[in-house]
PDB file of C-alpha atoms in Angstrom:
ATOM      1  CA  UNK A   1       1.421 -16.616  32.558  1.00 70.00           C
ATOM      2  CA  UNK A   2      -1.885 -14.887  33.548  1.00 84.00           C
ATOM      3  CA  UNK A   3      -4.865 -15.206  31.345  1.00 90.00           C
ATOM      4  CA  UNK A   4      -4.656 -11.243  30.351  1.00 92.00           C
ATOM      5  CA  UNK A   5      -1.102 -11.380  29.680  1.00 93.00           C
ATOM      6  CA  UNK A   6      -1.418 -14.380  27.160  1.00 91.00           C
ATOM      7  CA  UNK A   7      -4.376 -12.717  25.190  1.00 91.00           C
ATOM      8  CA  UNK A   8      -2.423  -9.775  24.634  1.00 92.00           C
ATOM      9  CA  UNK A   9       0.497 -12.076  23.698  1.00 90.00           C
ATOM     10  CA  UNK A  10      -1.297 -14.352  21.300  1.00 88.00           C
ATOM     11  CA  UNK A  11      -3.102 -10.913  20.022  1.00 88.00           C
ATOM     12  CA  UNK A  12       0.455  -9.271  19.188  1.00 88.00           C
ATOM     13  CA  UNK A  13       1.393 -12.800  17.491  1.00 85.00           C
ATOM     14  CA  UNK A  14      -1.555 -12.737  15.177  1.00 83.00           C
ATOM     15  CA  UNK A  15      -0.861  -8.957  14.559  1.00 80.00           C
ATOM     16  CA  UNK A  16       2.601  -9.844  13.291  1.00 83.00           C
ATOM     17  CA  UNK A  17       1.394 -12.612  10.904  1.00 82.00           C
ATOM     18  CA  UNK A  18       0.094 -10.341   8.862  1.00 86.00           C
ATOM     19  CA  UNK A  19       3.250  -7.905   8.379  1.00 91.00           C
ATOM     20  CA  UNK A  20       6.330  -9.082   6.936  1.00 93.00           C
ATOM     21  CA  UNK A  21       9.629  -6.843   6.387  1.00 93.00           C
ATOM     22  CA  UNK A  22      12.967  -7.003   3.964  1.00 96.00           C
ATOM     23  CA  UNK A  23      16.220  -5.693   5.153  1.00 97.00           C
ATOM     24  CA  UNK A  24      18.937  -4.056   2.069  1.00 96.00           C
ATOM     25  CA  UNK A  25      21.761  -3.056   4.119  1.00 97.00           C
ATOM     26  CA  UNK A  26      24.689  -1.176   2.589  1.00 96.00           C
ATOM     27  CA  UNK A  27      23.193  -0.313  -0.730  1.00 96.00           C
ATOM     28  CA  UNK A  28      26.077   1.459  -2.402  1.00 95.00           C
ATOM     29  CA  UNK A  29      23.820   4.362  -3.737  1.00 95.00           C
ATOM     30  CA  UNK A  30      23.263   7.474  -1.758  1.00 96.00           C
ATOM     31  CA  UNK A  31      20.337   7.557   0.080  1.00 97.00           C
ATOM     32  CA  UNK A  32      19.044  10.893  -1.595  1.00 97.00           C
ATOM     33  CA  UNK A  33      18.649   8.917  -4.497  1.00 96.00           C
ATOM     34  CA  UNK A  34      17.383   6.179  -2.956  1.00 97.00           C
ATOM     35  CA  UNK A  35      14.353   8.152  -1.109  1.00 97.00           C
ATOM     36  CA  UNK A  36      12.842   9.735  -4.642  1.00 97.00           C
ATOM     37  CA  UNK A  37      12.571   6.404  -5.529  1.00 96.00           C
ATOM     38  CA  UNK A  38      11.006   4.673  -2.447  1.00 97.00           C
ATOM     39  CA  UNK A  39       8.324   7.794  -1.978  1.00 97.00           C
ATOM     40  CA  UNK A  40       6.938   6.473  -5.456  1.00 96.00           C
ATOM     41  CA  UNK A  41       5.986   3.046  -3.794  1.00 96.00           C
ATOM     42  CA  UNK A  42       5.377   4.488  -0.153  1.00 96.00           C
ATOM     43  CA  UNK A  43       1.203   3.333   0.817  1.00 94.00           C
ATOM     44  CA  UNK A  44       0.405   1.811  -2.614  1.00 95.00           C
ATOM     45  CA  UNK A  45      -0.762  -1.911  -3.485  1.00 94.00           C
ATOM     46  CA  UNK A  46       1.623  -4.090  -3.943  1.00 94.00           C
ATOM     47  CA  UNK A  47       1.086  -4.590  -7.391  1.00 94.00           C
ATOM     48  CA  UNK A  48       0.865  -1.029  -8.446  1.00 96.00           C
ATOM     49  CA  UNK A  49       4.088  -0.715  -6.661  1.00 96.00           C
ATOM     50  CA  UNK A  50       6.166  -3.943  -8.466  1.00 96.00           C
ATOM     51  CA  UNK A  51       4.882  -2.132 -11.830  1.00 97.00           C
ATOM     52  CA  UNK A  52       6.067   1.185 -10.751  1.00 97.00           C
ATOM     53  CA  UNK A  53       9.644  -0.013  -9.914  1.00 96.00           C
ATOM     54  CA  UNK A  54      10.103  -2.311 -13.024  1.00 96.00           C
ATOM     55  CA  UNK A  55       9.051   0.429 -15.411  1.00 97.00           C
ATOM     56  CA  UNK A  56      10.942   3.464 -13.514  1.00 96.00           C
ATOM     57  CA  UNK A  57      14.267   4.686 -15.314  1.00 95.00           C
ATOM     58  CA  UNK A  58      16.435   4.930 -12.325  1.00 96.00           C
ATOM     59  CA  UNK A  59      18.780   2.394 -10.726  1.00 95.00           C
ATOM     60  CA  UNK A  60      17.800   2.163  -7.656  1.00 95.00           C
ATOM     61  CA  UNK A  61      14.249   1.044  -8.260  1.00 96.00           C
ATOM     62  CA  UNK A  62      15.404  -2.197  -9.546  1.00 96.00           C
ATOM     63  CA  UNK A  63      16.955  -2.981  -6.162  1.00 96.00           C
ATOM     64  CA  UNK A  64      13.970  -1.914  -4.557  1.00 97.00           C
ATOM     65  CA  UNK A  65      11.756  -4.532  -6.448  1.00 96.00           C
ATOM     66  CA  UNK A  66      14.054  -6.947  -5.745  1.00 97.00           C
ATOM     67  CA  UNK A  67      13.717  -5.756  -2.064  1.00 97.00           C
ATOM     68  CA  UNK A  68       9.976  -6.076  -2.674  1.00 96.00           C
ATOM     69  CA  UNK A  69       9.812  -9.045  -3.962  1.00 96.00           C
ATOM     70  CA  UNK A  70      11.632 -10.492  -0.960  1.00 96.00           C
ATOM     71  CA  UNK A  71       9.403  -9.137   1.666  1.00 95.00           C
ATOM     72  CA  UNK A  72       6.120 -10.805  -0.309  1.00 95.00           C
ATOM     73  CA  UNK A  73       8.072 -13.626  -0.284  1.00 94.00           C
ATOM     74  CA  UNK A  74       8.385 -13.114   3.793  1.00 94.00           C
ATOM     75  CA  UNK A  75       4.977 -12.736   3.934  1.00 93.00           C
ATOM     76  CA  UNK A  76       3.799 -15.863   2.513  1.00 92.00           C
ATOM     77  CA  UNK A  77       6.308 -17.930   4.026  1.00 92.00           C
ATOM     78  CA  UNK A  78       4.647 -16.663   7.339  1.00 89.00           C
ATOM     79  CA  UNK A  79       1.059 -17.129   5.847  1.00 88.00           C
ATOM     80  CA  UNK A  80       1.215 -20.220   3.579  1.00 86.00           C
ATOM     81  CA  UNK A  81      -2.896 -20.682   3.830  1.00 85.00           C
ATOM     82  CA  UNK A  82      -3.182 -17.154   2.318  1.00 83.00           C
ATOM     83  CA  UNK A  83      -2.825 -16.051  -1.020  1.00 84.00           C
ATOM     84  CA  UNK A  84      -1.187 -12.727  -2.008  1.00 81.00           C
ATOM     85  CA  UNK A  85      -4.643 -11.578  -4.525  1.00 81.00           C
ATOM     86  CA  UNK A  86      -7.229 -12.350  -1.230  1.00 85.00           C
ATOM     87  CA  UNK A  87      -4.854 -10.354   1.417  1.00 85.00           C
ATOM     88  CA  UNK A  88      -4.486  -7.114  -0.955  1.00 89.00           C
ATOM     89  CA  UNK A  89      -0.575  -6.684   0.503  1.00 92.00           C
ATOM     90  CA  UNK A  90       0.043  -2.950   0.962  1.00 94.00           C
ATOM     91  CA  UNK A  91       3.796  -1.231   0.989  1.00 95.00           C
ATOM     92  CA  UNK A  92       2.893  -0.089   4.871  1.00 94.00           C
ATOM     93  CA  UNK A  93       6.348   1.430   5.303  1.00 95.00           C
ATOM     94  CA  UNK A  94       9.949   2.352   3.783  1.00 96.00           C
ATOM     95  CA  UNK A  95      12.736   3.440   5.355  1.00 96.00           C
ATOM     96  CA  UNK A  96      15.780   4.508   3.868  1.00 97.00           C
ATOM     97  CA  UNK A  97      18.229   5.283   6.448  1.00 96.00           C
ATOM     98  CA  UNK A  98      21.944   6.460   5.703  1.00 96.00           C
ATOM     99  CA  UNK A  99      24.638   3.469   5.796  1.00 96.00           C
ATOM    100  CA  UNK A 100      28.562   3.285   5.946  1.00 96.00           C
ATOM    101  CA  UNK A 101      30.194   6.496   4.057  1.00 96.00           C
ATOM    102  CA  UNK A 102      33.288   5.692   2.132  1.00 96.00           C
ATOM    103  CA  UNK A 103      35.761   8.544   2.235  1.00 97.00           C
ATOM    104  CA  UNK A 104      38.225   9.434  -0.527  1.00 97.00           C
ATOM    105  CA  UNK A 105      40.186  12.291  -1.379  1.00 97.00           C
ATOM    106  CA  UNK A 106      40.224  13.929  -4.581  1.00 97.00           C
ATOM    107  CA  UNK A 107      43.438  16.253  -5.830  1.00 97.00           C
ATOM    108  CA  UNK A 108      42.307  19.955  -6.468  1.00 96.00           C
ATOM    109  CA  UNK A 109      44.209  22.336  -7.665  1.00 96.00           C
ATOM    110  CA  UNK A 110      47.265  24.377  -5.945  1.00 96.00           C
ATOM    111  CA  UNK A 111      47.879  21.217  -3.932  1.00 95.00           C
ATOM    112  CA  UNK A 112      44.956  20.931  -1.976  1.00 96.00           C
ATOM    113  CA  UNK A 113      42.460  18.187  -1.999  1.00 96.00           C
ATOM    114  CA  UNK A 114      39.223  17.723  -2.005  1.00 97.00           C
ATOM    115  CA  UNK A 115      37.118  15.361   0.563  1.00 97.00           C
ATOM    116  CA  UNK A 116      34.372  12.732  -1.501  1.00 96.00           C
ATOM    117  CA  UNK A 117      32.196  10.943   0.251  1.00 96.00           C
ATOM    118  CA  UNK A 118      30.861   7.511  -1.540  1.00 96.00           C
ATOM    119  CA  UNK A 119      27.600   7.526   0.298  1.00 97.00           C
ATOM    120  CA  UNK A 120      25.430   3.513   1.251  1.00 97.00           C
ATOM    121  CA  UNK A 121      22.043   3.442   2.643  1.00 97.00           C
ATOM    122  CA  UNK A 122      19.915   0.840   4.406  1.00 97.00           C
ATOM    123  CA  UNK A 123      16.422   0.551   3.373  1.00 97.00           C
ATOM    124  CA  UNK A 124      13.227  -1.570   5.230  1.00 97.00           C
ATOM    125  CA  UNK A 125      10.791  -2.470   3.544  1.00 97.00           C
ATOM    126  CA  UNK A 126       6.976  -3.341   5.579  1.00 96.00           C
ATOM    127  CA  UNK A 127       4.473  -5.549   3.538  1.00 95.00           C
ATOM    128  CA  UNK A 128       1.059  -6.443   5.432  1.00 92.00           C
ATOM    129  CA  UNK A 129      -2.894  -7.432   4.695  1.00 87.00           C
ATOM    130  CA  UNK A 130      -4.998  -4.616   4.055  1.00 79.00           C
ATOM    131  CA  UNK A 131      -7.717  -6.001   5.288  1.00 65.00           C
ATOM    132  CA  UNK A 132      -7.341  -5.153   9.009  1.00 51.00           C
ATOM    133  CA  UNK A 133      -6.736  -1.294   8.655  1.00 45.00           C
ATOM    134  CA  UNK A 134      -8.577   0.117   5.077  1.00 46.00           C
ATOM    135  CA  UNK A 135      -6.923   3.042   4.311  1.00 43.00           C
TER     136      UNK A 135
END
C-alpha cells in the first residue's frame, strides 16, 4: 500500500471513530408517524434529544430513545477513552425509510372489499462528536 493511499485510509478510520449508527428495522408503525417524531430530534444534542423523546406523548418516540440510546452506546463502545459530556454527541442524521407492508382485506359493503395496508418502517439513527464540524 502506497504512502498516500494509507493516509487517506487511516484518515477515513479516524473519521469513522467518531460516528456511530443504530439500525430499527421493521418497526410496525407507519413511517408517517414515525417521521413527525424523528424531525423533533433531527441536528439537536444528544441530551436535548433523549429529553425530547421521553417526555413526547406519542408511541413512537419511545422506540426512538431506545434507538438512541443504542447508538450512544455504539459510540462509546468504539471510543472507550472518551466520555459522552467532553465529545458533545450530536443526532447527525435520521432516516426513516418505509419497511415490509402487510396487506389485509377489509369487507365493505355490497360485497366488495376494501384493501388495508399495515404499514413498518426502518429507521437509522447517526450519533458523532461535535467537535470536528460546529454547527
Amino acid at each position: 500500500m502506497g504512502s498516500r493511499k494509507k493516509q487517506m485510509a487511516d484518515a477515513i478510520k479516524e473519521g469513522n471513530k467518531q460516528v456511530a449508527f443504530a439500525k430499527l428495522n421493521n418497526c410496525p408503525t407507519s413511517p408517517r408517524k414515525m417521521r413527525l417524531v424523528a424531525d423533533l430530534v433531527r441536528g439537536e444534542k444528544v441530551e436535548k434529544a433523549l429529553n425530547i423523546l421521553k417526555f413526547n406523548q406519542k408511541e413512537a418516540s419511545s422506540k426512538l430513545e431506545k434507538l438512541l440510546l443504542s447508538a450512544i452506546a455504539n459510540w462509546q463502545s468504539k471510543n472507550e477513552e472518551a466520555s459522552i459530556e467532553d465529545a458533545e454527541l450530536v443526532v447527525k442524521e435520521i432516516r426513516v425509510d418505509g419497511g415490509a407492508m402487510l396487506k389485509r382485506l377489509r369487507p365493505a359493503p355490497q360485497g366488495r372489499a376494501h384493501r388495508i395496508r399495515k404499514r413498518s418502517n426502518h429507521v437509522t439513527i447517526v450519533v458523532g462528536a461535535n467537535n470536528n464540524t460546529q454547527s
